[in-house]
XYZ file of C-alpha atoms in Angstrom:
322
model
C 79.962 120.564 126.196
C 76.745 119.992 124.314
C 76.875 120.764 120.650
C 74.278 121.639 118.076
C 75.300 119.853 114.934
C 73.759 120.884 111.591
C 73.992 118.525 108.602
C 73.470 120.472 105.358
C 71.236 119.032 102.636
C 73.790 118.031 99.949
C 74.866 114.436 100.023
C 77.673 112.600 98.182
C 78.009 109.494 96.033
C 74.243 109.171 95.793
C 73.939 108.069 99.477
C 70.970 109.602 101.289
C 72.129 112.416 103.637
C 69.745 111.035 106.257
C 72.232 108.218 106.772
C 74.914 110.698 107.758
C 72.669 112.464 110.311
C 71.714 109.078 111.763
C 75.363 107.983 112.018
C 76.265 111.207 113.858
C 73.332 110.819 116.252
C 74.323 107.251 117.047
C 77.932 108.289 117.833
C 77.240 111.598 119.606
C 73.997 110.840 121.428
C 74.297 113.901 123.745
C 74.387 116.370 120.809
C 71.410 118.066 119.170
C 71.717 116.824 115.572
C 69.700 118.701 113.010
C 69.273 117.793 109.327
C 68.380 120.581 106.894
C 66.574 119.119 103.919
C 65.858 122.404 102.149
C 67.663 125.671 101.574
C 65.110 127.388 103.775
C 65.878 124.993 106.622
C 69.569 125.473 106.177
C 69.223 129.253 106.597
C 66.826 128.839 109.509
C 68.947 126.320 111.473
C 72.525 127.550 110.869
C 72.458 130.491 113.268
C 72.198 128.175 116.305
C 74.633 125.539 115.049
C 78.059 125.157 116.766
C 79.120 122.461 114.283
C 78.182 122.401 110.582
C 79.051 119.459 108.336
C 78.851 119.156 104.562
C 81.081 119.087 101.513
C 80.900 122.900 101.099
C 79.509 126.060 102.626
C 78.568 129.175 100.643
C 78.856 132.867 101.544
C 75.221 133.260 102.550
C 75.300 130.315 104.966
C 78.620 131.452 106.348
C 77.266 134.949 106.998
C 74.466 133.417 109.086
C 76.623 130.916 110.956
C 76.839 133.090 114.067
C 77.816 130.353 116.561
C 79.793 127.951 114.344
C 83.005 126.762 115.936
C 83.716 123.770 113.601
C 83.101 123.084 109.976
C 83.465 119.383 109.296
C 83.944 118.936 105.608
C 83.258 115.362 104.614
C 85.363 115.336 101.468
C 89.116 114.867 101.419
C 89.614 117.936 99.240
C 89.104 121.308 100.838
C 90.573 123.700 98.320
C 87.012 124.768 97.385
C 86.256 126.026 100.895
C 86.481 129.726 101.962
C 89.294 128.946 104.355
C 90.441 132.526 104.916
C 86.934 133.601 105.870
C 86.431 130.573 108.137
C 89.761 131.282 109.854
C 88.923 134.966 110.349
C 85.823 133.813 112.238
C 87.945 131.396 114.371
C 86.185 128.424 112.916
C 88.139 125.168 112.907
C 87.984 123.204 109.661
C 88.478 119.451 109.277
C 88.305 117.279 106.215
C 87.601 113.613 105.382
C 91.139 112.537 104.698
C 91.535 108.819 105.074
C 87.881 107.784 104.711
C 88.503 106.688 101.103
C 91.604 104.664 101.881
C 90.212 101.108 102.257
C 87.930 101.100 99.228
C 90.350 102.962 96.914
C 93.116 100.576 97.932
C 90.838 97.635 97.144
C 90.069 99.110 93.688
C 93.797 99.470 92.950
C 94.504 95.875 94.002
C 91.602 94.700 91.863
C 93.015 96.506 88.811
C 96.475 95.038 89.448
C 95.021 91.529 89.615
C 92.959 92.064 86.465
C 96.073 92.981 84.509
C 98.243 90.399 86.143
C 95.935 87.423 85.517
C 94.452 88.987 82.374
C 90.920 88.548 83.682
C 89.648 91.060 81.145
C 90.728 88.713 78.344
C 88.880 85.865 80.062
C 85.711 87.944 80.225
C 85.973 88.830 76.501
C 86.371 85.151 75.586
C 83.456 84.242 77.824
C 81.209 86.763 76.064
C 82.063 85.059 72.792
C 81.775 81.548 74.307
C 85.347 80.814 73.355
C 87.028 78.106 75.459
C 90.569 79.069 74.517
C 93.540 79.098 76.870
C 95.563 82.215 77.243
C 98.697 83.058 79.218
C 98.900 85.313 82.283
C 101.359 86.786 84.694
C 102.209 86.636 88.451
C 102.160 89.605 90.810
C 104.721 87.975 93.140
C 108.169 89.379 92.584
C 106.886 92.403 90.640
C 107.934 95.973 91.494
C 105.066 98.295 92.278
C 105.706 102.035 92.540
C 103.117 103.932 94.598
C 103.186 107.666 93.901
C 101.814 109.375 96.982
C 102.175 107.940 100.492
C 99.206 109.606 102.175
C 96.384 107.593 103.735
C 95.426 106.060 100.369
C 98.955 105.263 99.289
C 99.736 103.636 102.645
C 96.552 101.569 102.471
C 97.578 100.350 99.020
C 101.075 99.392 100.269
C 99.610 97.526 103.265
C 97.390 95.463 100.960
C 100.291 94.688 98.649
C 102.365 93.010 101.385
C 100.849 89.530 101.126
C 101.577 89.442 97.396
C 105.342 89.359 97.830
C 106.079 92.415 95.655
C 108.859 94.939 95.860
C 107.495 98.434 96.632
C 108.847 101.918 95.862
C 107.134 104.918 97.414
C 107.217 108.396 95.937
C 106.616 111.393 98.224
C 107.503 115.102 98.551
C 109.981 114.530 101.347
C 111.717 111.113 100.897
C 113.656 111.593 104.122
C 110.436 110.961 106.015
C 110.592 107.397 104.830
C 107.495 105.255 104.485
C 106.094 101.712 104.521
C 107.639 100.848 101.130
C 110.935 99.058 100.558
C 112.338 102.213 99.064
C 111.285 105.911 99.043
C 112.203 108.488 96.398
C 111.183 112.043 95.481
C 109.031 113.308 92.619
C 111.883 114.141 90.277
C 115.547 113.485 89.445
C 117.451 110.284 88.667
C 115.949 108.341 91.586
C 112.429 108.927 90.251
C 113.508 108.002 86.725
C 115.131 104.790 88.037
C 111.938 103.897 89.966
C 109.900 104.189 86.745
C 112.394 102.206 84.774
C 112.251 99.336 87.282
C 108.468 99.386 87.707
C 106.049 96.674 86.544
C 103.121 98.689 87.918
C 102.884 102.367 88.686
C 100.019 103.462 90.985
C 99.166 107.165 91.112
C 97.530 108.121 94.447
C 98.901 111.651 94.970
C 97.193 115.010 95.313
C 97.072 117.272 92.242
C 99.613 120.035 92.646
C 102.153 122.078 90.632
C 104.565 119.222 91.276
C 102.259 116.400 90.151
C 100.376 117.976 87.247
C 101.608 116.263 84.129
C 103.880 114.053 86.222
C 103.510 111.128 83.873
C 104.081 112.379 80.301
C 105.861 111.416 77.139
C 109.319 111.233 78.706
C 108.006 109.098 81.565
C 106.217 106.716 79.155
C 109.483 106.380 77.254
C 111.195 105.436 80.544
C 108.650 102.849 81.560
C 109.045 99.268 80.403
C 106.598 98.393 77.591
C 105.181 95.677 79.899
C 104.389 98.170 82.631
C 100.839 99.068 83.758
C 99.739 102.506 85.074
C 96.838 102.789 87.510
C 95.483 106.269 88.198
C 93.205 106.898 91.213
C 94.654 110.373 91.870
C 93.478 113.109 89.499
C 93.275 113.080 85.767
C 95.829 115.855 85.092
C 98.565 113.885 86.894
C 98.817 112.055 83.548
C 99.296 113.811 80.195
C 96.359 112.413 78.342
C 97.774 112.931 74.853
C 100.986 111.246 75.809
C 99.005 108.364 77.321
C 97.047 107.850 74.095
C 100.264 107.864 72.108
C 101.885 105.372 74.551
C 98.936 102.994 74.290
C 98.771 103.281 70.504
C 102.448 102.559 70.101
C 102.474 99.625 72.524
C 104.648 101.452 75.075
C 102.387 100.072 77.861
C 100.790 96.740 78.658
C 97.814 98.786 79.800
C 96.282 101.339 82.090
C 93.413 101.584 84.544
C 91.891 105.021 84.925
C 89.374 106.013 87.612
C 90.124 109.653 86.750
C 90.722 111.314 83.409
C 91.582 114.618 81.839
C 89.140 115.814 80.604
C 86.511 114.537 83.003
C 83.891 113.248 82.199
C 85.723 111.609 79.309
C 83.933 112.559 76.043
C 82.071 109.786 74.284
C 84.274 110.154 71.200
C 87.622 110.134 73.039
C 90.071 107.547 71.764
C 90.741 106.137 75.233
C 87.348 104.365 75.100
C 88.482 102.280 72.128
C 91.455 100.395 73.596
C 91.006 96.950 75.120
C 93.915 97.463 77.506
C 92.493 100.753 78.841
C 90.136 100.108 81.740
C 87.977 103.084 82.705
C 85.744 103.671 85.717
C 83.815 106.909 86.203
C 85.652 108.413 89.179
C 83.948 106.020 91.602
C 86.877 104.501 93.467
C 86.065 106.833 96.373
C 82.599 105.338 96.793
C 81.973 103.102 99.788
C 78.720 102.315 101.648
C 80.711 103.130 104.834
C 81.424 106.687 103.726
C 79.147 108.470 106.205
C 80.067 106.045 108.976
C 83.710 106.937 108.664
C 82.924 110.699 108.449
C 80.788 110.407 111.602
C 83.587 108.524 113.342
C 86.053 111.387 112.708
C 83.495 113.959 113.901
C 82.743 111.979 117.032
C 86.394 111.653 117.939
C 86.932 115.372 117.436
C 83.921 116.330 119.615
C 85.213 113.955 122.292
C 88.529 115.890 122.087
C 86.617 119.184 122.421
C 84.774 117.812 125.508
C 88.091 116.939 127.070
C 90.014 120.141 126.259
C 87.267 122.749 125.766
C 89.103 123.852 122.650
C 88.570 123.490 118.882
C 92.152 122.930 117.975
C 94.560 120.032 117.419
C 91.685 118.152 115.893
C 91.959 115.026 113.719
C 92.229 116.072 110.051
C 92.260 119.763 110.946
C 93.235 121.816 107.921
C 92.449 125.334 109.123
C 91.291 127.383 112.091
C 92.480 127.975 115.593
C 95.920 126.538 116.425
């Protein structure tokens, strides 16, 4: 079944959108791949497209998408999409879940190693040309709690295996198990026990009613003062005021934040001033292979459509025909 695939003009992570169109063309050579570089081109081309791919689609484009059968969202999050309207039009919707897993897991491991070997202290001494010995730690034998066992959490756990650590996984349904040595839920005595035993807590979960404010004043009281918290989830998973208080009062060895609340973090925010708070500007999701992985998912799904003739049971399908 030949498809007409329209790539909308908005890119992501500063990577030229032309690279995405080229990656799709390479993987689906029989498809007619169109790239709309302007709003006018989007409106002109979308009526003929059977597949549309972008981070979002607005009401005007949706109204003109007369032949669309699949909207391939290339972000992992999809709560911003008009899912009800798409479903009413019998449009299947997929997302980019899993494409961030390798790079985000590497960023987490990097942060753990920086805190373990105190590389940040070494960099500070280098800047001041101070040849002074300092003590560090070992990751082997530590207990690492990974909150969220989706694609990112599982990738983190997989990369932790060679380091000889004990792992605790936290997920909505502990009975499902997971790749960690132990699995607990998001609340109750088992979760409290996991925090109390943790040398490192890695937050890699979605933001939801359950996880908003998950790590607050009570949790910082429960953590060992030598514990480290790494957040690559969403800023509001951590209570920012409680985090500032915990750092100020030496309740933590440190924290690495790729996400914050608020975000962007204001220039005058106190979190900028602590040596043991490492901040990156929500860039853990960036990878030069982003579009390649998105195109891989789309290609596999279109192969499935060719085999079945149906736009359902697709990889990463989040809405649409069942």
